Short mmCIF file of C-alpha atoms and ligand atoms in Angstrom, two decimals:
data_model
loop_
_atom_site.label_atom_id
_atom_site.label_comp_id
_atom_site.label_asym_id
_atom_site.label_seq_id
_atom_site.Cartn_x
_atom_site.Cartn_y
_atom_site.Cartn_z
CA MET V 1 -23.48 -23.03 -13.88
CA THR V 2 -20.26 -22.03 -15.55
CA MET V 3 -19.49 -18.51 -16.63
CA PRO V 4 -16.86 -18.44 -19.39
CA ILE V 5 -14.55 -15.44 -19.65
CA ALA V 6 -14.89 -13.70 -23.01
CA ASN V 7 -12.32 -10.95 -22.71
CA ALA V 8 -9.45 -9.75 -20.51
CA GLU V 9 -8.24 -6.21 -21.31
CA VAL V 10 -5.24 -4.45 -19.85
CA LEU V 11 -5.91 -0.72 -19.46
CA VAL V 12 -3.00 1.62 -18.80
CA SER V 13 -3.75 5.26 -18.08
CA ASN V 14 -2.34 8.31 -16.34
CA PRO V 15 -4.91 10.63 -14.74
CA GLY V 16 -2.00 12.38 -12.97
CA ARG V 17 -0.13 9.15 -12.25
CA ASN V 18 0.05 5.75 -13.92
CA PHE V 19 -2.42 2.96 -13.23
CA VAL V 20 -2.67 -0.52 -14.71
CA THR V 21 -6.17 -1.98 -14.59
CA LEU V 22 -7.37 -5.39 -15.72
CA ARG V 23 -10.94 -5.65 -16.97
CA ILE V 24 -12.43 -9.11 -17.32
CA THR V 25 -15.74 -9.59 -19.14
CA THR V 26 -17.74 -12.81 -19.16
CA ASP V 27 -19.75 -14.25 -22.07
CA ASP V 28 -22.93 -13.09 -20.40
CA GLY V 29 -21.66 -9.54 -19.88
CA PHE V 30 -20.49 -9.38 -16.26
CA VAL V 31 -17.49 -7.09 -15.85
CA GLY V 32 -14.82 -7.24 -13.13
CA LEU V 33 -11.87 -4.93 -12.41
CA GLY V 34 -8.49 -5.60 -10.84
CA ASP V 35 -5.61 -3.26 -9.98
CA ALA V 36 -2.14 -4.27 -11.23
CA THR V 37 -0.26 -1.01 -10.65
CA LEU V 38 3.42 -1.38 -9.75
CA ASN V 39 4.74 2.15 -9.34
CA GLY V 40 7.61 2.85 -11.76
CA ARG V 41 7.41 -0.64 -13.34
CA GLU V 42 3.85 -0.47 -14.71
CA LEU V 43 4.50 -1.80 -18.20
CA ALA V 44 6.24 -4.93 -16.93
CA VAL V 45 2.99 -6.00 -15.25
CA ALA V 46 0.90 -4.86 -18.21
CA ALA V 47 3.01 -7.06 -20.52
CA TYR V 48 2.91 -10.02 -18.12
CA LEU V 49 -0.86 -9.72 -18.06
CA SER V 50 -1.51 -9.16 -21.74
CA GLU V 51 1.15 -11.53 -23.12
CA HIS V 52 0.97 -14.37 -20.61
CA LEU V 53 -2.18 -14.34 -18.49
CA ALA V 54 -4.96 -12.85 -20.58
CA PRO V 55 -4.76 -15.61 -23.25
CA LEU V 56 -5.07 -18.26 -20.50
CA LEU V 57 -8.20 -16.66 -19.12
CA ILE V 58 -10.33 -16.74 -22.25
CA GLY V 59 -12.92 -19.50 -21.94
CA ARG V 60 -12.08 -20.25 -18.26
CA ASP V 61 -14.96 -20.30 -15.80
CA ALA V 62 -14.96 -16.94 -14.00
CA HIS V 63 -16.40 -18.65 -10.90
CA LEU V 64 -13.20 -20.63 -10.31
CA ILE V 65 -11.36 -18.05 -8.23
CA GLU V 66 -9.23 -20.37 -6.10
CA ASP V 67 -8.46 -22.72 -8.97
CA THR V 68 -7.43 -19.80 -11.19
CA TRP V 69 -5.20 -18.42 -8.44
CA GLN V 70 -3.44 -21.80 -8.03
CA TYR V 71 -3.26 -22.25 -11.81
CA LEU V 72 -1.50 -18.92 -12.27
CA TYR V 73 0.73 -19.23 -9.16
CA ARG V 74 1.79 -22.88 -9.20
CA GLY V 75 1.19 -23.46 -12.86
CA ALA V 76 3.76 -20.87 -13.95
CA TYR V 77 6.60 -22.69 -12.13
CA TRP V 78 8.26 -19.23 -11.73
CA ARG V 79 6.63 -18.11 -8.52
CA ARG V 80 6.35 -14.97 -6.44
CA GLY V 81 7.89 -11.60 -7.20
CA PRO V 82 6.14 -8.23 -7.51
CA VAL V 83 5.33 -8.47 -11.24
CA THR V 84 3.83 -11.97 -11.07
CA MET V 85 1.90 -11.29 -7.87
CA ALA V 86 0.50 -7.94 -9.03
CA ALA V 87 -0.74 -9.65 -12.19
CA ILE V 88 -2.31 -12.53 -10.23
CA ALA V 89 -3.81 -9.96 -7.84
CA ALA V 90 -5.54 -8.18 -10.70
CA VAL V 91 -7.06 -11.41 -12.04
CA ASP V 92 -8.15 -12.49 -8.56
CA THR V 93 -9.71 -9.13 -7.69
CA ALA V 94 -11.56 -8.92 -11.01
CA LEU V 95 -12.99 -12.42 -10.47
CA TRP V 96 -14.17 -11.51 -6.95
CA ASP V 97 -15.77 -8.37 -8.40
CA ILE V 98 -17.62 -10.52 -10.95
CA LYS V 99 -18.73 -13.11 -8.41
CA ALA V 100 -20.16 -10.43 -6.15
CA LYS V 101 -21.95 -8.77 -9.06
CA VAL V 102 -23.47 -12.11 -10.05
CA ALA V 103 -24.65 -12.52 -6.45
CA GLY V 104 -25.98 -8.94 -6.49
CA LEU V 105 -24.03 -8.16 -3.31
CA PRO V 106 -21.25 -5.80 -2.27
CA LEU V 107 -18.07 -7.85 -2.21
CA TYR V 108 -17.61 -7.75 1.58
CA GLN V 109 -20.77 -9.84 1.94
CA LEU V 110 -19.01 -12.72 0.18
CA LEU V 111 -16.05 -12.38 2.56
CA GLY V 112 -18.20 -12.98 5.62
CA GLY V 113 -20.11 -9.70 5.99
CA ARG V 114 -19.32 -6.70 8.17
CA SER V 115 -17.22 -7.10 11.29
CA ARG V 116 -17.24 -3.35 11.99
CA SER V 117 -18.98 -0.18 10.92
CA GLY V 118 -16.03 1.33 9.03
CA LEU V 119 -12.27 1.27 8.65
CA LEU V 120 -10.17 3.64 10.75
CA VAL V 121 -7.65 5.18 8.38
CA TYR V 122 -4.48 7.15 8.75
CA GLY V 123 -3.67 10.19 6.67
CA HIS V 124 -0.33 11.68 5.67
CA ALA V 125 1.25 14.76 7.19
CA SER V 126 4.70 15.99 6.41
CA GLY V 127 6.84 19.10 6.44
CA MET V 128 10.42 20.10 5.91
CA ASP V 129 10.33 21.82 9.31
CA LEU V 130 8.07 21.80 12.39
CA HIS V 131 6.07 24.77 11.24
CA GLU V 132 5.17 23.11 7.90
CA LEU V 133 4.54 19.81 9.65
CA TYR V 134 2.11 21.29 12.21
CA ASP V 135 0.20 23.01 9.39
CA SER V 136 0.03 19.74 7.52
CA ILE V 137 -1.23 17.85 10.60
CA ARG V 138 -3.87 20.51 11.18
CA GLU V 139 -4.99 20.22 7.55
CA GLN V 140 -5.36 16.47 7.99
CA LEU V 141 -7.32 16.85 11.24
CA ALA V 142 -9.59 19.39 9.56
CA GLU V 143 -10.28 16.88 6.79
CA GLY V 144 -11.42 14.42 9.44
CA TYR V 145 -8.43 12.09 9.83
CA ARG V 146 -8.15 10.52 13.27
CA ALA V 147 -4.71 8.97 12.89
CA ILE V 148 -1.72 10.54 11.17
CA ARG V 149 1.56 9.44 9.66
CA VAL V 150 4.25 11.99 10.41
CA GLN V 151 7.22 12.44 8.04
CA THR V 152 9.77 15.17 8.44
CA GLY V 153 12.58 16.90 6.62
CA VAL V 154 16.05 16.38 8.07
CA PRO V 155 18.45 19.30 8.60
CA GLY V 156 21.19 19.17 5.97
CA LEU V 157 19.13 17.21 3.41
CA ALA V 158 17.53 19.16 0.58
CA SER V 159 14.57 16.80 0.25
CA VAL V 160 13.36 13.64 1.94
CA TYR V 161 11.24 10.95 0.32
CA GLY V 162 7.71 11.03 1.65
CA VAL V 163 7.89 14.70 2.64
CA ALA V 164 5.67 16.86 0.46
CA SER V 165 7.03 20.26 -0.32
CA SER V 166 6.17 23.01 -2.72
CA ALA V 167 9.17 21.83 -4.81
CA ASN V 168 7.51 18.52 -5.69
CA ALA V 169 3.90 19.68 -5.73
CA SER V 170 3.58 20.07 -9.46
CA VAL V 171 5.01 16.84 -10.81
CA GLY V 172 2.47 14.18 -10.11
CA ASP V 173 -1.07 13.35 -9.30
CA GLY V 174 -2.93 16.53 -10.16
CA GLY V 175 -0.20 18.89 -8.98
CA ASP V 176 -1.58 19.02 -5.45
CA ARG V 177 0.78 17.84 -2.72
CA ARG V 178 -2.06 16.12 -0.91
CA TYR V 179 -2.26 13.59 -3.73
CA ASP V 180 1.41 13.11 -4.46
CA TYR V 181 3.87 13.18 -1.63
CA GLU V 182 6.42 10.79 -3.02
CA PRO V 183 6.66 11.78 -6.01
CA ALA V 184 7.07 9.45 -8.99
CA ARG V 185 8.63 11.84 -11.47
CA ARG V 186 8.08 11.90 -15.19
CA SER V 187 11.68 11.74 -16.21
CA ALA V 188 13.78 9.47 -18.42
CA VAL V 189 15.76 8.24 -15.41
CA PRO V 190 14.95 8.38 -11.70
CA VAL V 191 15.70 11.50 -9.70
CA GLU V 192 18.47 10.86 -7.15
CA GLU V 193 18.10 11.92 -3.52
CA SER V 194 20.70 12.13 -0.75
CA TRP V 195 20.50 10.48 2.61
CA ASP V 196 22.24 10.77 6.00
CA THR V 197 21.12 8.18 8.53
CA ARG V 198 22.88 9.73 11.54
CA ALA V 199 21.26 13.11 10.91
CA TYR V 200 17.88 11.38 10.56
CA LEU V 201 18.31 9.42 13.80
CA ARG V 202 19.27 12.57 15.69
CA HIS V 203 16.34 14.56 14.35
CA VAL V 204 13.28 12.26 14.17
CA PRO V 205 12.83 11.65 17.93
CA THR V 206 12.85 15.41 18.55
CA VAL V 207 10.12 15.90 15.94
CA LEU V 208 7.94 13.11 17.31
CA GLU V 209 8.35 14.52 20.81
CA ALA V 210 7.32 17.99 19.61
CA VAL V 211 4.31 16.63 17.71
CA ARG V 212 3.17 14.55 20.68
CA ASN V 213 3.41 17.58 22.96
CA GLU V 214 1.61 19.83 20.50
CA PHE V 215 -1.27 17.46 19.61
CA GLY V 216 -1.71 15.62 22.91
CA PRO V 217 -1.60 11.98 24.01
CA GLU V 218 -4.68 10.65 22.18
CA LEU V 219 -3.84 11.13 18.50
CA PRO V 220 -2.45 7.93 16.94
CA LEU V 221 0.88 8.84 15.27
CA LEU V 222 2.70 6.65 12.75
CA HIS V 223 6.11 6.97 11.13
CA ASP V 224 7.70 5.29 8.09
CA ALA V 225 11.49 4.75 8.08
CA HIS V 226 11.34 3.38 4.53
CA HIS V 227 13.82 0.51 4.89
CA ARG V 228 16.81 2.78 5.52
CA LEU V 229 18.21 1.54 8.82
CA THR V 230 20.47 -1.29 9.93
CA PRO V 231 18.99 -3.58 12.60
CA ILE V 232 20.83 -1.85 15.43
CA GLN V 233 19.95 1.64 14.14
CA ALA V 234 16.32 0.55 13.95
CA ALA V 235 16.48 -0.79 17.50
CA LYS V 236 17.91 2.53 18.65
CA LEU V 237 15.14 4.50 16.91
CA GLY V 238 12.38 2.25 18.28
CA LYS V 239 13.73 2.73 21.79
CA ALA V 240 14.23 6.48 21.40
CA VAL V 241 10.61 7.08 20.33
CA GLU V 242 8.96 4.86 22.96
CA PRO V 243 7.94 7.85 25.11
CA TYR V 244 5.91 9.28 22.19
CA ASP V 245 3.69 6.22 21.98
CA LEU V 246 3.66 5.54 18.23
CA PHE V 247 0.84 3.50 16.74
CA TRP V 248 3.60 1.95 14.62
CA LEU V 249 7.06 2.37 13.22
CA GLU V 250 7.06 1.16 9.63
CA ASP V 251 9.66 -0.54 7.44
CA VAL V 252 12.61 0.10 9.70
CA THR V 253 14.98 -2.30 7.92
CA PRO V 254 15.20 -3.63 4.34
CA ALA V 255 12.46 -6.16 3.81
CA GLU V 256 14.63 -9.00 2.54
CA ASN V 257 16.31 -9.63 5.88
CA GLN V 258 13.53 -10.86 8.11
CA ALA V 259 15.86 -11.92 10.90
CA ALA V 260 16.76 -8.23 11.33
CA LEU V 261 13.40 -7.71 12.99
CA ARG V 262 14.48 -10.07 15.77
CA ARG V 263 17.26 -7.69 16.72
CA VAL V 264 14.88 -4.72 16.64
CA ARG V 265 12.23 -6.51 18.70
CA GLU V 266 14.74 -7.42 21.42
CA HIS V 267 15.27 -3.75 22.14
CA THR V 268 11.96 -1.96 21.79
CA THR V 269 8.27 -2.14 22.56
CA THR V 270 7.40 0.33 19.77
CA PRO V 271 4.93 -1.57 17.51
CA LEU V 272 6.40 -2.59 14.16
CA ALA V 273 4.75 -2.70 10.72
CA ILE V 274 6.31 -4.11 7.57
CA GLY V 275 5.46 -5.62 4.22
CA GLU V 276 4.43 -3.12 1.53
CA VAL V 277 7.02 -4.70 -0.78
CA PHE V 278 6.24 -8.28 0.28
CA ASN V 279 4.08 -10.30 -2.06
CA THR V 280 3.40 -13.74 -0.60
CA ILE V 281 2.64 -15.45 2.68
CA TRP V 282 6.18 -16.88 2.66
CA ASP V 283 7.63 -13.41 3.17
CA TYR V 284 5.86 -13.26 6.53
CA ARG V 285 6.41 -16.76 7.91
CA GLU V 286 9.31 -16.03 10.27
CA LEU V 287 7.86 -12.68 11.24
CA PHE V 288 4.52 -14.21 12.26
CA GLU V 289 5.76 -17.36 13.91
CA GLU V 290 8.31 -15.48 16.00
CA GLN V 291 5.87 -12.62 16.56
CA LEU V 292 8.37 -10.04 15.36
CA ILE V 293 5.83 -7.59 13.92
CA ASP V 294 2.46 -6.14 14.85
CA TYR V 295 0.98 -5.03 11.51
CA VAL V 296 0.94 -6.43 7.96
CA ARG V 297 1.51 -3.76 5.28
CA SER V 298 0.81 -5.70 2.08
CA ALA V 299 -1.72 -4.37 -0.40
CA VAL V 300 -4.34 -6.48 -2.18
CA THR V 301 -2.71 -5.14 -5.36
CA HIS V 302 0.77 -6.50 -4.58
CA ALA V 303 0.11 -9.66 -2.61
CA GLY V 304 -1.92 -11.85 -4.92
CA GLY V 305 -5.30 -10.19 -4.59
CA ILE V 306 -8.07 -10.79 -2.10
CA THR V 307 -7.29 -14.51 -2.03
CA GLY V 308 -3.57 -13.91 -1.38
CA LEU V 309 -3.97 -11.19 1.24
CA ARG V 310 -6.83 -12.94 3.03
CA ARG V 311 -4.61 -15.98 3.50
CA ILE V 312 -1.80 -13.82 4.87
CA LEU V 313 -4.14 -12.03 7.28
CA ASP V 314 -5.76 -15.24 8.53
CA TYR V 315 -2.29 -16.57 9.31
CA ALA V 316 -1.42 -13.29 11.05
CA ALA V 317 -4.59 -13.45 13.16
CA ILE V 318 -3.49 -16.51 15.09
CA TYR V 319 -0.54 -14.48 16.40
CA GLN V 320 -2.65 -11.39 17.22
CA ILE V 321 -1.03 -9.54 14.32
CA LYS V 322 -3.33 -7.09 12.54
CA SER V 323 -3.80 -5.54 9.14
CA GLY V 324 -2.35 -2.18 8.17
CA VAL V 325 -2.93 -2.36 4.45
CA HIS V 326 -0.81 -0.23 2.14
CA GLY V 327 -2.91 2.54 0.56
CA PRO V 328 -0.90 5.34 -1.00
CA THR V 329 -2.13 6.92 -4.24
CA ASP V 330 -0.22 4.43 -6.39
CA VAL V 331 -2.70 1.78 -5.25
CA SER V 332 -5.59 2.61 -7.59
CA PRO V 333 -9.20 3.09 -6.42
CA VAL V 334 -9.77 -0.51 -7.57
CA GLY V 335 -7.03 -1.78 -5.23
CA LEU V 336 -8.25 0.48 -2.43
CA ALA V 337 -11.85 -0.66 -2.83
CA ALA V 338 -10.69 -4.28 -2.59
CA ALA V 339 -8.80 -3.45 0.60
CA ILE V 340 -11.87 -1.77 2.09
CA HIS V 341 -14.14 -4.75 1.38
CA LEU V 342 -11.56 -7.10 2.88
CA GLY V 343 -10.86 -4.81 5.84
CA ILE V 344 -14.49 -4.49 6.85
CA ALA V 345 -14.88 -8.26 6.94
CA ILE V 346 -11.73 -9.64 8.62
CA PRO V 347 -11.53 -10.16 12.37
CA ASN V 348 -8.00 -8.72 12.74
CA PHE V 349 -8.37 -5.32 11.10
CA GLY V 350 -5.86 -2.79 12.46
CA ILE V 351 -5.84 0.39 10.39
CA GLN V 352 -6.02 1.30 6.68
CA GLU V 353 -3.66 3.75 4.98
CA TYR V 354 -5.58 6.34 2.98
CA MET V 355 -4.31 9.05 0.76
CA ARG V 356 -7.04 10.71 -1.25
CA HIS V 357 -6.80 10.19 -5.01
CA SER V 358 -6.88 13.24 -7.27
CA PRO V 359 -10.18 14.38 -8.79
CA ALA V 360 -8.99 13.16 -12.23
CA THR V 361 -8.35 9.68 -10.80
CA ASP V 362 -11.78 9.58 -9.19
CA GLU V 363 -13.34 10.69 -12.48
CA LEU V 364 -11.69 7.70 -14.19
CA PHE V 365 -12.72 5.08 -11.57
CA ARG V 366 -15.80 6.64 -9.92
CA PRO V 367 -15.27 4.82 -6.63
CA GLY V 368 -18.29 4.08 -4.46
CA TYR V 369 -16.47 4.01 -1.10
CA THR V 370 -16.77 7.03 1.17
CA PHE V 371 -14.50 8.76 3.66
CA ALA V 372 -16.13 10.50 6.59
CA ASP V 373 -15.09 11.22 10.15
CA GLY V 374 -11.75 9.44 9.78
CA MET V 375 -13.30 6.22 8.48
CA LEU V 376 -13.66 4.56 5.08
CA THR V 377 -16.74 2.53 4.25
CA PRO V 378 -17.45 0.47 1.13
CA GLY V 379 -20.57 1.32 -0.81
CA GLU V 380 -23.49 -1.06 -1.14
CA ALA V 381 -23.29 -1.46 -4.94
CA PRO V 382 -22.77 -5.04 -6.10
CA GLY V 383 -19.10 -6.02 -6.47
CA LEU V 384 -16.23 -3.68 -5.67
CA GLY V 385 -18.28 -0.59 -6.48
CA VAL V 386 -15.69 0.86 -8.87
CA ASP V 387 -15.99 1.55 -12.63
CA TYR V 388 -13.56 2.37 -15.39
CA ASP V 389 -14.47 5.17 -17.81
CA ASP V 390 -12.74 4.41 -21.13
CA ALA V 391 -13.09 7.93 -22.48
CA VAL V 392 -11.36 9.39 -19.42
CA GLY V 393 -8.69 6.66 -19.57
CA GLN V 394 -7.96 7.35 -23.25
CA ALA V 395 -7.68 11.06 -22.56
CA HIS V 396 -4.84 10.34 -20.08
CA PRO V 397 -2.27 8.05 -21.72
CA TYR V 398 0.67 6.40 -19.92
CA GLN V 399 3.74 8.51 -19.24
CA ALA V 400 6.99 7.00 -17.99
CA ALA V 401 7.63 7.97 -14.37
CA TYR V 402 10.12 6.70 -11.83
CA LEU V 403 10.39 6.63 -8.09
CA PRO V 404 13.62 8.24 -6.89
CA VAL V 405 16.90 6.45 -6.15
CA ASN V 406 18.57 7.10 -2.81
CA ARG V 407 22.30 7.68 -2.25
CA LEU V 408 24.35 8.34 0.87
CA LEU V 409 26.22 11.66 0.96
CA ASP V 410 29.37 9.97 -0.43
CA GLY V 411 27.41 8.66 -3.43
CA THR V 412 26.84 5.08 -2.26
CA VAL V 413 23.46 3.70 -3.41
CA HIS V 414 21.36 3.14 -0.29
CA ASP V 415 18.12 1.33 0.60
CA TRP V 416 14.95 3.31 0.53
O1 LIG N 501 5.31 3.17 -4.71
C1 LIG N 501 5.94 3.34 -3.49
C2 LIG N 501 4.97 3.93 -2.50
O2 LIG N 501 3.76 3.26 -2.53
C3 LIG N 501 5.48 3.84 -1.09
O3 LIG N 501 6.76 4.36 -1.02
C4 LIG N 501 4.57 4.55 -0.15
O4 LIG N 501 5.91 3.91 1.73
C5 LIG N 501 4.82 4.18 1.28
C6 LIG N 501 3.67 4.12 2.16
O5 LIG N 501 3.86 3.72 3.31
O6 LIG N 501 2.59 4.46 1.73
MG1 LIG N 502 5.64 2.74 3.58
#
C-alpha cells in the first residue's frame, strides 16, 4: 500500500518567538508535522524546505521514511550543516507522525514501546546574584522540577547569556522570563554582549558550591558553559567543580574542535555533555569512540529528525553514553514531542531539557504531552500528539529576531 504525499506546507509563525513548521498531507488526508526551527536563521530553513525539498516530496510514498531520509541527505550531494539537517529533520518527523497516525498508535509504540514510565527533565534556574538564583531555583522546585540547570551572572558583566533578568523579560516568548531566558531579540542586528572568561572562572565554582550547600546533596545540578572556554580553561573548571557533584557540565569548548574534549577529560571526572549545535553522527564519532563525553545534546529538530537522532543515540549506547536532548523554547512543541516519544523508547535515556513554552505557543500547537512531578510523558493520541492551528499561526506572523553576539571586553568577537 503506497501513500502518496499531496502537499508539503512550510508554516512560519511567531507566538512570542519564531517557529518553522512543516506540514505534510497525504492524498488520503493523513497529516504529519515536523519542526524546522533554527533560532535566528529561520527563513533560511523555510526557503530550503519550500524551494528545494517540498517539490521533491509531492507524489512520494509517505511510508518510505528511511529512503526519503537517504534521498534528501545523500541525494543532495551537499551534506550536513544546520540548515540542511533541520529541513531533513522536519520531513522525517512529519513522516513518522503520519506513519504512527496510520497505525493508530502514539509514535513511541513504533520506536519499540515504552522503556520507562516518563522522562526525567531538567528545568532552568538563573540569577544575576545568589539571592535571585536561589529564588529562581525555589520557583523551579515548586513547579515540580527534580533537576536544575544553574546559570549565574558574573560580577563586572552587565548581562550574561542564559541568565534571565527583569531587563530581558519583555522581549521574547510572552514577556515572561520563564519562557525566554536567552533572549532572541527582535532587532535589525544582534545585540552584543560582553564577556570575561577569567571573571567567570573565578565566580562559577563559588556559586555552585553555595547552591550545593543550600539545596543539599541530592538535587541534580547542571551547568552550561556555552562554548566559551579553551580546553585548558575547561579542564580547570571541570576540576574546580568536582566537589559539587554536577550531573553535567555542558558545551565547555567550541563544538568544532572535538579533540579539545580529550584535554578536558584527562583532567576531570565531571560528566560532560555536548552537541546542541551538532547535526550528524559524524560530529560525534571521535567523542564516542574515545569516550570523551557522557551525554548527547542534539535535538531531533537539528540532527536529522527521529531517524538521524536515533542512529546517533544507538551508536552512543554501545559506549554507555546517554541522551540529554536539547529542549529550550526555540525547539517547538513539535520538536519536543518528537524528543519525548524517542526518549521514552530508547534504552540509553539520560535526561531531557525542558523549558515550558508560553501559553500562546501551546495555543498554536496544542501539545498532548504532560509535565508532572518532574517528568514528561507523551500522550496516547496517535502520532506525535501535536496539532497546528492555522488561525493562531496567521495571527502571529514572523518577526526577525537574532541571538546575541559575544565580545571580549577589548571588543574581540568570542565564542558563545
Ligand atoms: O538557540 C540557542 C539556544 O537554543 C541555546 O543557546 C540554548 O544552550 C542552550 C541550552 O542548553 O538550552
Ligand atoms: Mg546549551
